[in-house]
Amino acid sequence: MTTMSQTVQVQTLPAEQLKTAAALIADSFRQEGFTRNTLNLSTPARQKRFADVGALRLSLGQASGQQLLAATKGETLAGVAIVKPPMVKAVPWYKLAGAIVRRAPRLLGMIGDVRWRQGLRIKAAMKPPATLPTSYYTLDILGVAPDFQGQGVGRRLLEHIHVHCDQDEQAAGIYLYTGDEKNTHIYRRFGYEVVEVTQGGPLTIWHMFRPRAASV
């Protein structure tokens, strides 16, 4: 059981929590627009493969220098965010190969879960707008566990991310995209504005940008 009174703490995601974080993201994004239109998650086995692939993504993101953040309430992981810096380092080939080989059976199983035609059309529409500045952070994922939604977890993650990004004078701001219009209203409250709207098959994609604060 969760309580509103617990303080939300944000820190770098510990390596030992990658699988837990991947399961949280899979759970919170199961009904999200991109997921709903590109994957068939109709069975527990398909949902587990989705989480397993998410763990690989987190592992590779960590190796490439992406910022993986954990929001906790008490001892419980309540939210996860992934932020890509303006420059992402390449993952060494041996680490990439090893990670893929270890998960090969699950990755192969995922092939049948993908709605390829819709996925390819949506992927083309996900390309960042050409009007964006040359240097910016990307909020790749922000997921809150269903039991903790509406308790300020997402807000605390965003505040932490914004403080970090605003301290980088070389970056113009932070970019994100969403396939759910209701999210645009939430992000607007935190200083994001829609800079482009694209259509990927059945899915509308809103591209949003928050300029770096002038003074921090």
JSON list of C-alpha atoms in Angstrom, two decimals:
[
{"chain": "A", "resi": 1, "resn": "MET", "atom": "CA", "xyz": [0.00, 0.00, 0.00]},
{"chain": "A", "resi": 2, "resn": "THR", "atom": "CA", "xyz": [1.35, 3.47, -0.90]},
{"chain": "A", "resi": 3, "resn": "THR", "atom": "CA", "xyz": [0.99, 6.72, 0.99]},
{"chain": "A", "resi": 4, "resn": "MET", "atom": "CA", "xyz": [1.04, 10.32, -0.21]},
{"chain": "A", "resi": 5, "resn": "SER", "atom": "CA", "xyz": [3.11, 11.44, 2.78]},
{"chain": "A", "resi": 6, "resn": "GLN", "atom": "CA", "xyz": [6.31, 9.63, 1.83]},
{"chain": "A", "resi": 7, "resn": "THR", "atom": "CA", "xyz": [8.98, 11.89, 0.32]},
{"chain": "A", "resi": 8, "resn": "VAL", "atom": "CA", "xyz": [10.05, 11.19, -3.23]},
{"chain": "A", "resi": 9, "resn": "GLN", "atom": "CA", "xyz": [13.82, 10.75, -3.53]},
{"chain": "A", "resi": 10, "resn": "VAL", "atom": "CA", "xyz": [15.62, 10.92, -6.88]},
{"chain": "A", "resi": 11, "resn": "GLN", "atom": "CA", "xyz": [19.00, 9.36, -7.52]},
{"chain": "A", "resi": 12, "resn": "THR", "atom": "CA", "xyz": [20.99, 7.59, -10.21]},
{"chain": "A", "resi": 13, "resn": "LEU", "atom": "CA", "xyz": [19.44, 4.20, -10.94]},
{"chain": "A", "resi": 14, "resn": "PRO", "atom": "CA", "xyz": [21.56, 1.49, -9.25]},
{"chain": "A", "resi": 15, "resn": "ALA", "atom": "CA", "xyz": [22.79, -1.21, -11.63]},
{"chain": "A", "resi": 16, "resn": "GLU", "atom": "CA", "xyz": [21.14, -3.92, -9.53]},
{"chain": "A", "resi": 17, "resn": "GLN", "atom": "CA", "xyz": [17.72, -2.31, -10.15]},
{"chain": "A", "resi": 18, "resn": "LEU", "atom": "CA", "xyz": [17.84, -2.41, -13.96]},
{"chain": "A", "resi": 19, "resn": "LYS", "atom": "CA", "xyz": [15.43, -5.36, -14.21]},
{"chain": "A", "resi": 20, "resn": "THR", "atom": "CA", "xyz": [13.03, -3.84, -11.70]},
{"chain": "A", "resi": 21, "resn": "ALA", "atom": "CA", "xyz": [13.16, -0.53, -13.57]},
{"chain": "A", "resi": 22, "resn": "ALA", "atom": "CA", "xyz": [12.52, -2.26, -16.90]},
{"chain": "A", "resi": 23, "resn": "ALA", "atom": "CA", "xyz": [9.47, -4.02, -15.44]},
{"chain": "A", "resi": 24, "resn": "LEU", "atom": "CA", "xyz": [8.18, -0.69, -14.10]},
{"chain": "A", "resi": 25, "resn": "ILE", "atom": "CA", "xyz": [8.58, 0.98, -17.50]},
{"chain": "A", "resi": 26, "resn": "ALA", "atom": "CA", "xyz": [6.88, -1.92, -19.26]},
{"chain": "A", "resi": 27, "resn": "ASP", "atom": "CA", "xyz": [3.97, -1.75, -16.83]},
{"chain": "A", "resi": 28, "resn": "SER", "atom": "CA", "xyz": [3.55, 2.03, -17.04]},
{"chain": "A", "resi": 29, "resn": "PHE", "atom": "CA", "xyz": [3.87, 2.14, -20.85]},
{"chain": "A", "resi": 30, "resn": "ARG", "atom": "CA", "xyz": [1.68, -0.85, -21.68]},
{"chain": "A", "resi": 31, "resn": "GLN", "atom": "CA", "xyz": [-1.28, 1.34, -22.71]},
{"chain": "A", "resi": 32, "resn": "GLU", "atom": "CA", "xyz": [0.82, 4.26, -24.01]},
{"chain": "A", "resi": 33, "resn": "GLY", "atom": "CA", "xyz": [0.25, 5.32, -27.62]},
{"chain": "A", "resi": 34, "resn": "PHE", "atom": "CA", "xyz": [3.54, 4.10, -29.10]},
{"chain": "A", "resi": 35, "resn": "THR", "atom": "CA", "xyz": [3.37, 0.77, -27.32]},
{"chain": "A", "resi": 36, "resn": "ARG", "atom": "CA", "xyz": [-0.27, 0.18, -28.14]},
{"chain": "A", "resi": 37, "resn": "ASN", "atom": "CA", "xyz": [0.25, 0.85, -31.85]},
{"chain": "A", "resi": 38, "resn": "THR", "atom": "CA", "xyz": [3.54, -0.98, -32.38]},
{"chain": "A", "resi": 39, "resn": "LEU", "atom": "CA", "xyz": [3.39, -4.04, -30.11]},
{"chain": "A", "resi": 40, "resn": "ASN", "atom": "CA", "xyz": [1.05, -6.90, -29.38]},
{"chain": "A", "resi": 41, "resn": "LEU", "atom": "CA", "xyz": [1.21, -7.35, -25.60]},
{"chain": "A", "resi": 42, "resn": "SER", "atom": "CA", "xyz": [-1.92, -9.45, -25.28]},
{"chain": "A", "resi": 43, "resn": "THR", "atom": "CA", "xyz": [-0.36, -12.25, -23.20]},
{"chain": "A", "resi": 44, "resn": "PRO", "atom": "CA", "xyz": [1.82, -12.41, -20.07]},
{"chain": "A", "resi": 45, "resn": "ALA", "atom": "CA", "xyz": [4.62, -13.98, -22.15]},
{"chain": "A", "resi": 46, "resn": "ARG", "atom": "CA", "xyz": [4.61, -11.05, -24.58]},
{"chain": "A", "resi": 47, "resn": "GLN", "atom": "CA", "xyz": [4.58, -8.58, -21.69]},
{"chain": "A", "resi": 48, "resn": "LYS", "atom": "CA", "xyz": [7.57, -10.31, -20.11]},
{"chain": "A", "resi": 49, "resn": "ARG", "atom": "CA", "xyz": [9.52, -10.13, -23.38]},
{"chain": "A", "resi": 50, "resn": "PHE", "atom": "CA", "xyz": [8.72, -6.42, -23.53]},
{"chain": "A", "resi": 51, "resn": "ALA", "atom": "CA", "xyz": [10.23, -5.97, -20.07]},
{"chain": "A", "resi": 52, "resn": "ASP", "atom": "CA", "xyz": [13.27, -8.12, -20.97]},
{"chain": "A", "resi": 53, "resn": "VAL", "atom": "CA", "xyz": [14.01, -5.99, -24.04]},
{"chain": "A", "resi": 54, "resn": "GLY", "atom": "CA", "xyz": [13.58, -2.91, -21.85]},
{"chain": "A", "resi": 55, "resn": "ALA", "atom": "CA", "xyz": [16.27, -4.22, -19.51]},
{"chain": "A", "resi": 56, "resn": "LEU", "atom": "CA", "xyz": [18.64, -4.53, -22.47]},
{"chain": "A", "resi": 57, "resn": "ARG", "atom": "CA", "xyz": [17.83, -0.96, -23.49]},
{"chain": "A", "resi": 58, "resn": "LEU", "atom": "CA", "xyz": [18.57, 0.30, -20.00]},
{"chain": "A", "resi": 59, "resn": "SER", "atom": "CA", "xyz": [21.84, -1.61, -19.83]},
{"chain": "A", "resi": 60, "resn": "LEU", "atom": "CA", "xyz": [23.03, -0.24, -23.18]},
{"chain": "A", "resi": 61, "resn": "GLY", "atom": "CA", "xyz": [21.86, 3.24, -22.24]},
{"chain": "A", "resi": 62, "resn": "GLN", "atom": "CA", "xyz": [23.89, 3.10, -19.06]},
{"chain": "A", "resi": 63, "resn": "ALA", "atom": "CA", "xyz": [26.96, 1.96, -21.03]},
{"chain": "A", "resi": 64, "resn": "SER", "atom": "CA", "xyz": [26.56, 4.85, -23.51]},
{"chain": "A", "resi": 65, "resn": "GLY", "atom": "CA", "xyz": [26.49, 7.52, -20.81]},
{"chain": "A", "resi": 66, "resn": "GLN", "atom": "CA", "xyz": [22.77, 8.18, -20.67]},
{"chain": "A", "resi": 67, "resn": "GLN", "atom": "CA", "xyz": [21.40, 9.42, -17.36]},
{"chain": "A", "resi": 68, "resn": "LEU", "atom": "CA", "xyz": [19.23, 6.76, -15.72]},
{"chain": "A", "resi": 69, "resn": "LEU", "atom": "CA", "xyz": [17.26, 8.11, -12.78]},
{"chain": "A", "resi": 70, "resn": "ALA", "atom": "CA", "xyz": [15.27, 6.34, -10.09]},
{"chain": "A", "resi": 71, "resn": "ALA", "atom": "CA", "xyz": [12.52, 7.94, -8.01]},
{"chain": "A", "resi": 72, "resn": "THR", "atom": "CA", "xyz": [11.78, 6.10, -4.79]},
{"chain": "A", "resi": 73, "resn": "LYS", "atom": "CA", "xyz": [9.17, 6.36, -2.08]},
{"chain": "A", "resi": 74, "resn": "GLY", "atom": "CA", "xyz": [10.50, 4.72, 1.01]},
{"chain": "A", "resi": 75, "resn": "GLU", "atom": "CA", "xyz": [12.23, 1.57, -0.22]},
{"chain": "A", "resi": 76, "resn": "THR", "atom": "CA", "xyz": [10.05, 1.21, -3.30]},
{"chain": "A", "resi": 77, "resn": "LEU", "atom": "CA", "xyz": [11.00, 2.15, -6.85]},
{"chain": "A", "resi": 78, "resn": "ALA", "atom": "CA", "xyz": [8.18, 4.47, -7.95]},
{"chain": "A", "resi": 79, "resn": "GLY", "atom": "CA", "xyz": [9.46, 6.03, -11.17]},
{"chain": "A", "resi": 80, "resn": "VAL", "atom": "CA", "xyz": [12.22, 5.88, -13.76]},
{"chain": "A", "resi": 81, "resn": "ALA", "atom": "CA", "xyz": [13.57, 8.41, -16.27]},
{"chain": "A", "resi": 82, "resn": "ILE", "atom": "CA", "xyz": [16.12, 8.14, -19.06]},
{"chain": "A", "resi": 83, "resn": "VAL", "atom": "CA", "xyz": [17.82, 11.30, -20.30]},
{"chain": "A", "resi": 84, "resn": "LYS", "atom": "CA", "xyz": [20.15, 11.34, -23.31]},
{"chain": "A", "resi": 85, "resn": "PRO", "atom": "CA", "xyz": [22.89, 13.99, -23.18]},
{"chain": "A", "resi": 86, "resn": "PRO", "atom": "CA", "xyz": [23.71, 16.04, -26.31]},
{"chain": "A", "resi": 87, "resn": "MET", "atom": "CA", "xyz": [26.62, 13.71, -27.06]},
{"chain": "A", "resi": 88, "resn": "VAL", "atom": "CA", "xyz": [26.18, 9.97, -26.52]},
{"chain": "A", "resi": 89, "resn": "LYS", "atom": "CA", "xyz": [29.26, 7.77, -26.56]},
{"chain": "A", "resi": 90, "resn": "ALA", "atom": "CA", "xyz": [29.28, 4.58, -28.58]},
{"chain": "A", "resi": 91, "resn": "VAL", "atom": "CA", "xyz": [28.85, 1.31, -26.70]},
{"chain": "A", "resi": 92, "resn": "PRO", "atom": "CA", "xyz": [31.96, -0.90, -27.19]},
{"chain": "A", "resi": 93, "resn": "TRP", "atom": "CA", "xyz": [31.19, -3.64, -29.72]},
{"chain": "A", "resi": 94, "resn": "TYR", "atom": "CA", "xyz": [32.04, -6.44, -27.29]},
{"chain": "A", "resi": 95, "resn": "LYS", "atom": "CA", "xyz": [29.60, -5.13, -24.70]},
{"chain": "A", "resi": 96, "resn": "LEU", "atom": "CA", "xyz": [26.89, -4.75, -27.33]},
{"chain": "A", "resi": 97, "resn": "ALA", "atom": "CA", "xyz": [27.51, -8.24, -28.73]},
{"chain": "A", "resi": 98, "resn": "GLY", "atom": "CA", "xyz": [27.59, -9.82, -25.27]},
{"chain": "A", "resi": 99, "resn": "ALA", "atom": "CA", "xyz": [24.35, -8.16, -24.21]},
{"chain": "A", "resi": 100, "resn": "ILE", "atom": "CA", "xyz": [22.57, -9.27, -27.37]},
{"chain": "A", "resi": 101, "resn": "VAL", "atom": "CA", "xyz": [23.86, -12.85, -27.23]},
{"chain": "A", "resi": 102, "resn": "ARG", "atom": "CA", "xyz": [22.74, -13.26, -23.61]},
{"chain": "A", "resi": 103, "resn": "ARG", "atom": "CA", "xyz": [19.23, -12.17, -24.53]},
{"chain": "A", "resi": 104, "resn": "ALA", "atom": "CA", "xyz": [19.06, -13.70, -28.03]},
{"chain": "A", "resi": 105, "resn": "PRO", "atom": "CA", "xyz": [16.14, -16.11, -27.34]},
{"chain": "A", "resi": 106, "resn": "ARG", "atom": "CA", "xyz": [14.00, -13.32, -25.91]},
{"chain": "A", "resi": 107, "resn": "LEU", "atom": "CA", "xyz": [14.94, -10.88, -28.69]},
{"chain": "A", "resi": 108, "resn": "LEU", "atom": "CA", "xyz": [13.97, -13.45, -31.33]},
{"chain": "A", "resi": 109, "resn": "GLY", "atom": "CA", "xyz": [10.67, -14.06, -29.57]},
{"chain": "A", "resi": 110, "resn": "MET", "atom": "CA", "xyz": [9.95, -10.33, -29.67]},
{"chain": "A", "resi": 111, "resn": "ILE", "atom": "CA", "xyz": [9.96, -10.35, -33.48]},
{"chain": "A", "resi": 112, "resn": "GLY", "atom": "CA", "xyz": [6.47, -11.83, -33.48]},
{"chain": "A", "resi": 113, "resn": "ASP", "atom": "CA", "xyz": [5.22, -9.22, -31.01]},
{"chain": "A", "resi": 114, "resn": "VAL", "atom": "CA", "xyz": [5.95, -6.22, -33.26]},
{"chain": "A", "resi": 115, "resn": "ARG", "atom": "CA", "xyz": [3.39, -4.68, -35.57]},
{"chain": "A", "resi": 116, "resn": "TRP", "atom": "CA", "xyz": [6.02, -3.99, -38.21]},
{"chain": "A", "resi": 117, "resn": "ARG", "atom": "CA", "xyz": [4.04, -2.00, -40.78]},
{"chain": "A", "resi": 118, "resn": "GLN", "atom": "CA", "xyz": [2.67, 0.45, -38.23]},
{"chain": "A", "resi": 119, "resn": "GLY", "atom": "CA", "xyz": [5.98, 0.49, -36.36]},
{"chain": "A", "resi": 120, "resn": "LEU", "atom": "CA", "xyz": [7.96, 1.60, -39.41]},
{"chain": "A", "resi": 121, "resn": "ARG", "atom": "CA", "xyz": [5.50, 4.38, -40.20]},
{"chain": "A", "resi": 122, "resn": "ILE", "atom": "CA", "xyz": [5.57, 5.60, -36.61]},
{"chain": "A", "resi": 123, "resn": "LYS", "atom": "CA", "xyz": [9.38, 5.43, -36.44]},
{"chain": "A", "resi": 124, "resn": "ALA", "atom": "CA", "xyz": [9.65, 7.77, -39.43]},
{"chain": "A", "resi": 125, "resn": "ALA", "atom": "CA", "xyz": [7.41, 10.30, -37.68]},
{"chain": "A", "resi": 126, "resn": "MET", "atom": "CA", "xyz": [9.50, 10.12, -34.50]},
{"chain": "A", "resi": 127, "resn": "LYS", "atom": "CA", "xyz": [12.46, 11.90, -36.10]},
{"chain": "A", "resi": 128, "resn": "PRO", "atom": "CA", "xyz": [13.30, 15.08, -34.13]},
{"chain": "A", "resi": 129, "resn": "PRO", "atom": "CA", "xyz": [12.30, 18.30, -35.91]},
{"chain": "A", "resi": 130, "resn": "ALA", "atom": "CA", "xyz": [14.97, 19.93, -38.07]},
{"chain": "A", "resi": 131, "resn": "THR", "atom": "CA", "xyz": [14.25, 23.24, -36.31]},
{"chain": "A", "resi": 132, "resn": "LEU", "atom": "CA", "xyz": [15.70, 22.05, -33.00]},
{"chain": "A", "resi": 133, "resn": "PRO", "atom": "CA", "xyz": [18.98, 23.61, -31.80]},
{"chain": "A", "resi": 134, "resn": "THR", "atom": "CA", "xyz": [22.18, 21.72, -32.49]},
{"chain": "A", "resi": 135, "resn": "SER", "atom": "CA", "xyz": [22.79, 20.78, -28.84]},
{"chain": "A", "resi": 136, "resn": "TYR", "atom": "CA", "xyz": [20.05, 19.56, -26.51]},
{"chain": "A", "resi": 137, "resn": "TYR", "atom": "CA", "xyz": [19.14, 16.85, -24.03]},
{"chain": "A", "resi": 138, "resn": "THR", "atom": "CA", "xyz": [16.42, 14.31, -24.83]},
{"chain": "A", "resi": 139, "resn": "LEU", "atom": "CA", "xyz": [13.94, 13.05, -22.26]},
{"chain": "A", "resi": 140, "resn": "ASP", "atom": "CA", "xyz": [13.72, 9.56, -23.70]},
{"chain": "A", "resi": 141, "resn": "ILE", "atom": "CA", "xyz": [11.50, 7.93, -21.08]},
{"chain": "A", "resi": 142, "resn": "LEU", "atom": "CA", "xyz": [9.65, 9.02, -17.97]},
{"chain": "A", "resi": 143, "resn": "GLY", "atom": "CA", "xyz": [7.63, 6.23, -16.38]},
{"chain": "A", "resi": 144, "resn": "VAL", "atom": "CA", "xyz": [5.76, 6.12, -13.08]},
{"chain": "A", "resi": 145, "resn": "ALA", "atom": "CA", "xyz": [4.50, 2.88, -11.56]},
{"chain": "A", "resi": 146, "resn": "PRO", "atom": "CA", "xyz": [0.68, 2.73, -11.73]},
{"chain": "A", "resi": 147, "resn": "ASP", "atom": "CA", "xyz": [0.38, 2.54, -7.93]},
{"chain": "A", "resi": 148, "resn": "PHE", "atom": "CA", "xyz": [2.30, 5.81, -7.56]},
{"chain": "A", "resi": 149, "resn": "GLN", "atom": "CA", "xyz": [0.74, 7.90, -10.31]},
{"chain": "A", "resi": 150, "resn": "GLY", "atom": "CA", "xyz": [-0.73, 11.19, -9.15]},
{"chain": "A", "resi": 151, "resn": "GLN", "atom": "CA", "xyz": [1.63, 11.38, -6.15]},
{"chain": "A", "resi": 152, "resn": "GLY", "atom": "CA", "xyz": [4.22, 13.84, -7.48]},
{"chain": "A", "resi": 153, "resn": "VAL", "atom": "CA", "xyz": [6.74, 11.24, -8.67]},
{"chain": "A", "resi": 154, "resn": "GLY", "atom": "CA", "xyz": [6.85, 12.49, -12.25]},
{"chain": "A", "resi": 155, "resn": "ARG", "atom": "CA", "xyz": [7.11, 16.08, -11.06]},
{"chain": "A", "resi": 156, "resn": "ARG", "atom": "CA", "xyz": [10.13, 15.30, -8.87]},
{"chain": "A", "resi": 157, "resn": "LEU", "atom": "CA", "xyz": [11.85, 13.50, -11.73]},
{"chain": "A", "resi": 158, "resn": "LEU", "atom": "CA", "xyz": [11.25, 16.44, -14.07]},
{"chain": "A", "resi": 159, "resn": "GLU", "atom": "CA", "xyz": [12.49, 18.95, -11.51]},
{"chain": "A", "resi": 160, "resn": "HIS", "atom": "CA", "xyz": [15.68, 16.94, -11.01]},
{"chain": "A", "resi": 161, "resn": "ILE", "atom": "CA", "xyz": [16.23, 16.63, -14.77]},
{"chain": "A", "resi": 162, "resn": "HIS", "atom": "CA", "xyz": [15.64, 20.34, -15.38]},
{"chain": "A", "resi": 163, "resn": "VAL", "atom": "CA", "xyz": [18.12, 21.42, -12.71]},
{"chain": "A", "resi": 164, "resn": "HIS", "atom": "CA", "xyz": [20.78, 19.19, -14.26]},
{"chain": "A", "resi": 165, "resn": "CYS", "atom": "CA", "xyz": [20.11, 20.32, -17.84]},
{"chain": "A", "resi": 166, "resn": "ASP", "atom": "CA", "xyz": [19.88, 24.01, -16.93]},
{"chain": "A", "resi": 167, "resn": "GLN", "atom": "CA", "xyz": [23.40, 23.84, -15.48]},
{"chain": "A", "resi": 168, "resn": "ASP", "atom": "CA", "xyz": [24.83, 22.85, -18.87]},
{"chain": "A", "resi": 169, "resn": "GLU", "atom": "CA", "xyz": [25.51, 26.13, -20.66]},
{"chain": "A", "resi": 170, "resn": "GLN", "atom": "CA", "xyz": [26.42, 24.27, -23.86]},
{"chain": "A", "resi": 171, "resn": "ALA", "atom": "CA", "xyz": [22.92, 22.83, -24.25]},
{"chain": "A", "resi": 172, "resn": "ALA", "atom": "CA", "xyz": [19.96, 24.85, -25.50]},
{"chain": "A", "resi": 173, "resn": "GLY", "atom": "CA", "xyz": [17.34, 22.87, -23.60]},
{"chain": "A", "resi": 174, "resn": "ILE", "atom": "CA", "xyz": [15.56, 19.54, -23.50]},
{"chain": "A", "resi": 175, "resn": "TYR", "atom": "CA", "xyz": [13.43, 17.79, -26.10]},
{"chain": "A", "resi": 176, "resn": "LEU", "atom": "CA", "xyz": [10.80, 15.05, -25.88]},
{"chain": "A", "resi": 177, "resn": "TYR", "atom": "CA", "xyz": [8.02, 13.54, -27.94]},
{"chain": "A", "resi": 178, "resn": "THR", "atom": "CA", "xyz": [4.77, 11.95, -26.91]},
{"chain": "A", "resi": 179, "resn": "GLY", "atom": "CA", "xyz": [2.03, 9.99, -28.64]},
{"chain": "A", "resi": 180, "resn": "ASP", "atom": "CA", "xyz": [-0.64, 10.94, -26.10]},
{"chain": "A", "resi": 181, "resn": "GLU", "atom": "CA", "xyz": [-2.17, 14.40, -26.34]},
{"chain": "A", "resi": 182, "resn": "LYS", "atom": "CA", "xyz": [-3.01, 14.50, -22.62]},
{"chain": "A", "resi": 183, "resn": "ASN", "atom": "CA", "xyz": [0.72, 14.43, -21.88]},
{"chain": "A", "resi": 184, "resn": "THR", "atom": "CA", "xyz": [1.22, 17.69, -23.78]},
{"chain": "A", "resi": 185, "resn": "HIS", "atom": "CA", "xyz": [-0.92, 19.51, -21.21]},
{"chain": "A", "resi": 186, "resn": "ILE", "atom": "CA", "xyz": [1.19, 18.08, -18.38]},
{"chain": "A", "resi": 187, "resn": "TYR", "atom": "CA", "xyz": [4.50, 19.01, -19.99]},
{"chain": "A", "resi": 188, "resn": "ARG", "atom": "CA", "xyz": [3.32, 22.52, -20.82]},
{"chain": "A", "resi": 189, "resn": "ARG", "atom": "CA", "xyz": [3.05, 23.16, -17.09]},
{"chain": "A", "resi": 190, "resn": "PHE", "atom": "CA", "xyz": [6.79, 22.49, -16.86]},
{"chain": "A", "resi": 191, "resn": "GLY", "atom": "CA", "xyz": [7.81, 24.90, -19.61]},
{"chain": "A", "resi": 192, "resn": "TYR", "atom": "CA", "xyz": [7.62, 22.66, -22.71]},
{"chain": "A", "resi": 193, "resn": "GLU", "atom": "CA", "xyz": [5.98, 23.85, -25.91]},
{"chain": "A", "resi": 194, "resn": "VAL", "atom": "CA", "xyz": [4.90, 21.91, -28.96]},
{"chain": "A", "resi": 195, "resn": "VAL", "atom": "CA", "xyz": [7.32, 22.66, -31.82]},
{"chain": "A", "resi": 196, "resn": "GLU", "atom": "CA", "xyz": [6.01, 20.17, -34.38]},
{"chain": "A", "resi": 197, "resn": "VAL", "atom": "CA", "xyz": [3.20, 17.64, -34.85]},
{"chain": "A", "resi": 198, "resn": "THR", "atom": "CA", "xyz": [3.74, 14.63, -37.12]},
{"chain": "A", "resi": 199, "resn": "GLN", "atom": "CA", "xyz": [1.58, 11.72, -38.18]},
{"chain": "A", "resi": 200, "resn": "GLY", "atom": "CA", "xyz": [2.88, 8.15, -38.10]},
{"chain": "A", "resi": 201, "resn": "GLY", "atom": "CA", "xyz": [0.16, 5.95, -39.52]},
{"chain": "A", "resi": 202, "resn": "PRO", "atom": "CA", "xyz": [-2.64, 5.95, -36.92]},
{"chain": "A", "resi": 203, "resn": "LEU", "atom": "CA", "xyz": [-0.57, 7.78, -34.30]},
{"chain": "A", "resi": 204, "resn": "THR", "atom": "CA", "xyz": [-0.18, 11.54, -33.88]},
{"chain": "A", "resi": 205, "resn": "ILE", "atom": "CA", "xyz": [3.16, 12.54, -32.37]},
{"chain": "A", "resi": 206, "resn": "TRP", "atom": "CA", "xyz": [3.74, 15.81, -30.53]},
{"chain": "A", "resi": 207, "resn": "HIS", "atom": "CA", "xyz": [7.35, 17.05, -30.45]},
{"chain": "A", "resi": 208, "resn": "MET", "atom": "CA", "xyz": [8.03, 19.36, -27.49]},
{"chain": "A", "resi": 209, "resn": "PHE", "atom": "CA", "xyz": [10.96, 21.49, -26.36]},
{"chain": "A", "resi": 210, "resn": "ARG", "atom": "CA", "xyz": [11.84, 23.28, -23.13]},
{"chain": "A", "resi": 211, "resn": "PRO", "atom": "CA", "xyz": [14.56, 25.98, -23.47]},
{"chain": "A", "resi": 212, "resn": "ARG", "atom": "CA", "xyz": [17.32, 26.02, -20.89]},
{"chain": "A", "resi": 213, "resn": "ALA", "atom": "CA", "xyz": [16.56, 28.47, -18.10]},
{"chain": "A", "resi": 214, "resn": "ALA", "atom": "CA", "xyz": [18.39, 31.77, -18.57]},
{"chain": "A", "resi": 215, "resn": "SER", "atom": "CA", "xyz": [19.67, 31.76, -15.00]},
{"chain": "A", "resi": 216, "resn": "VAL", "atom": "CA", "xyz": [20.11, 28.91, -12.50]}
]
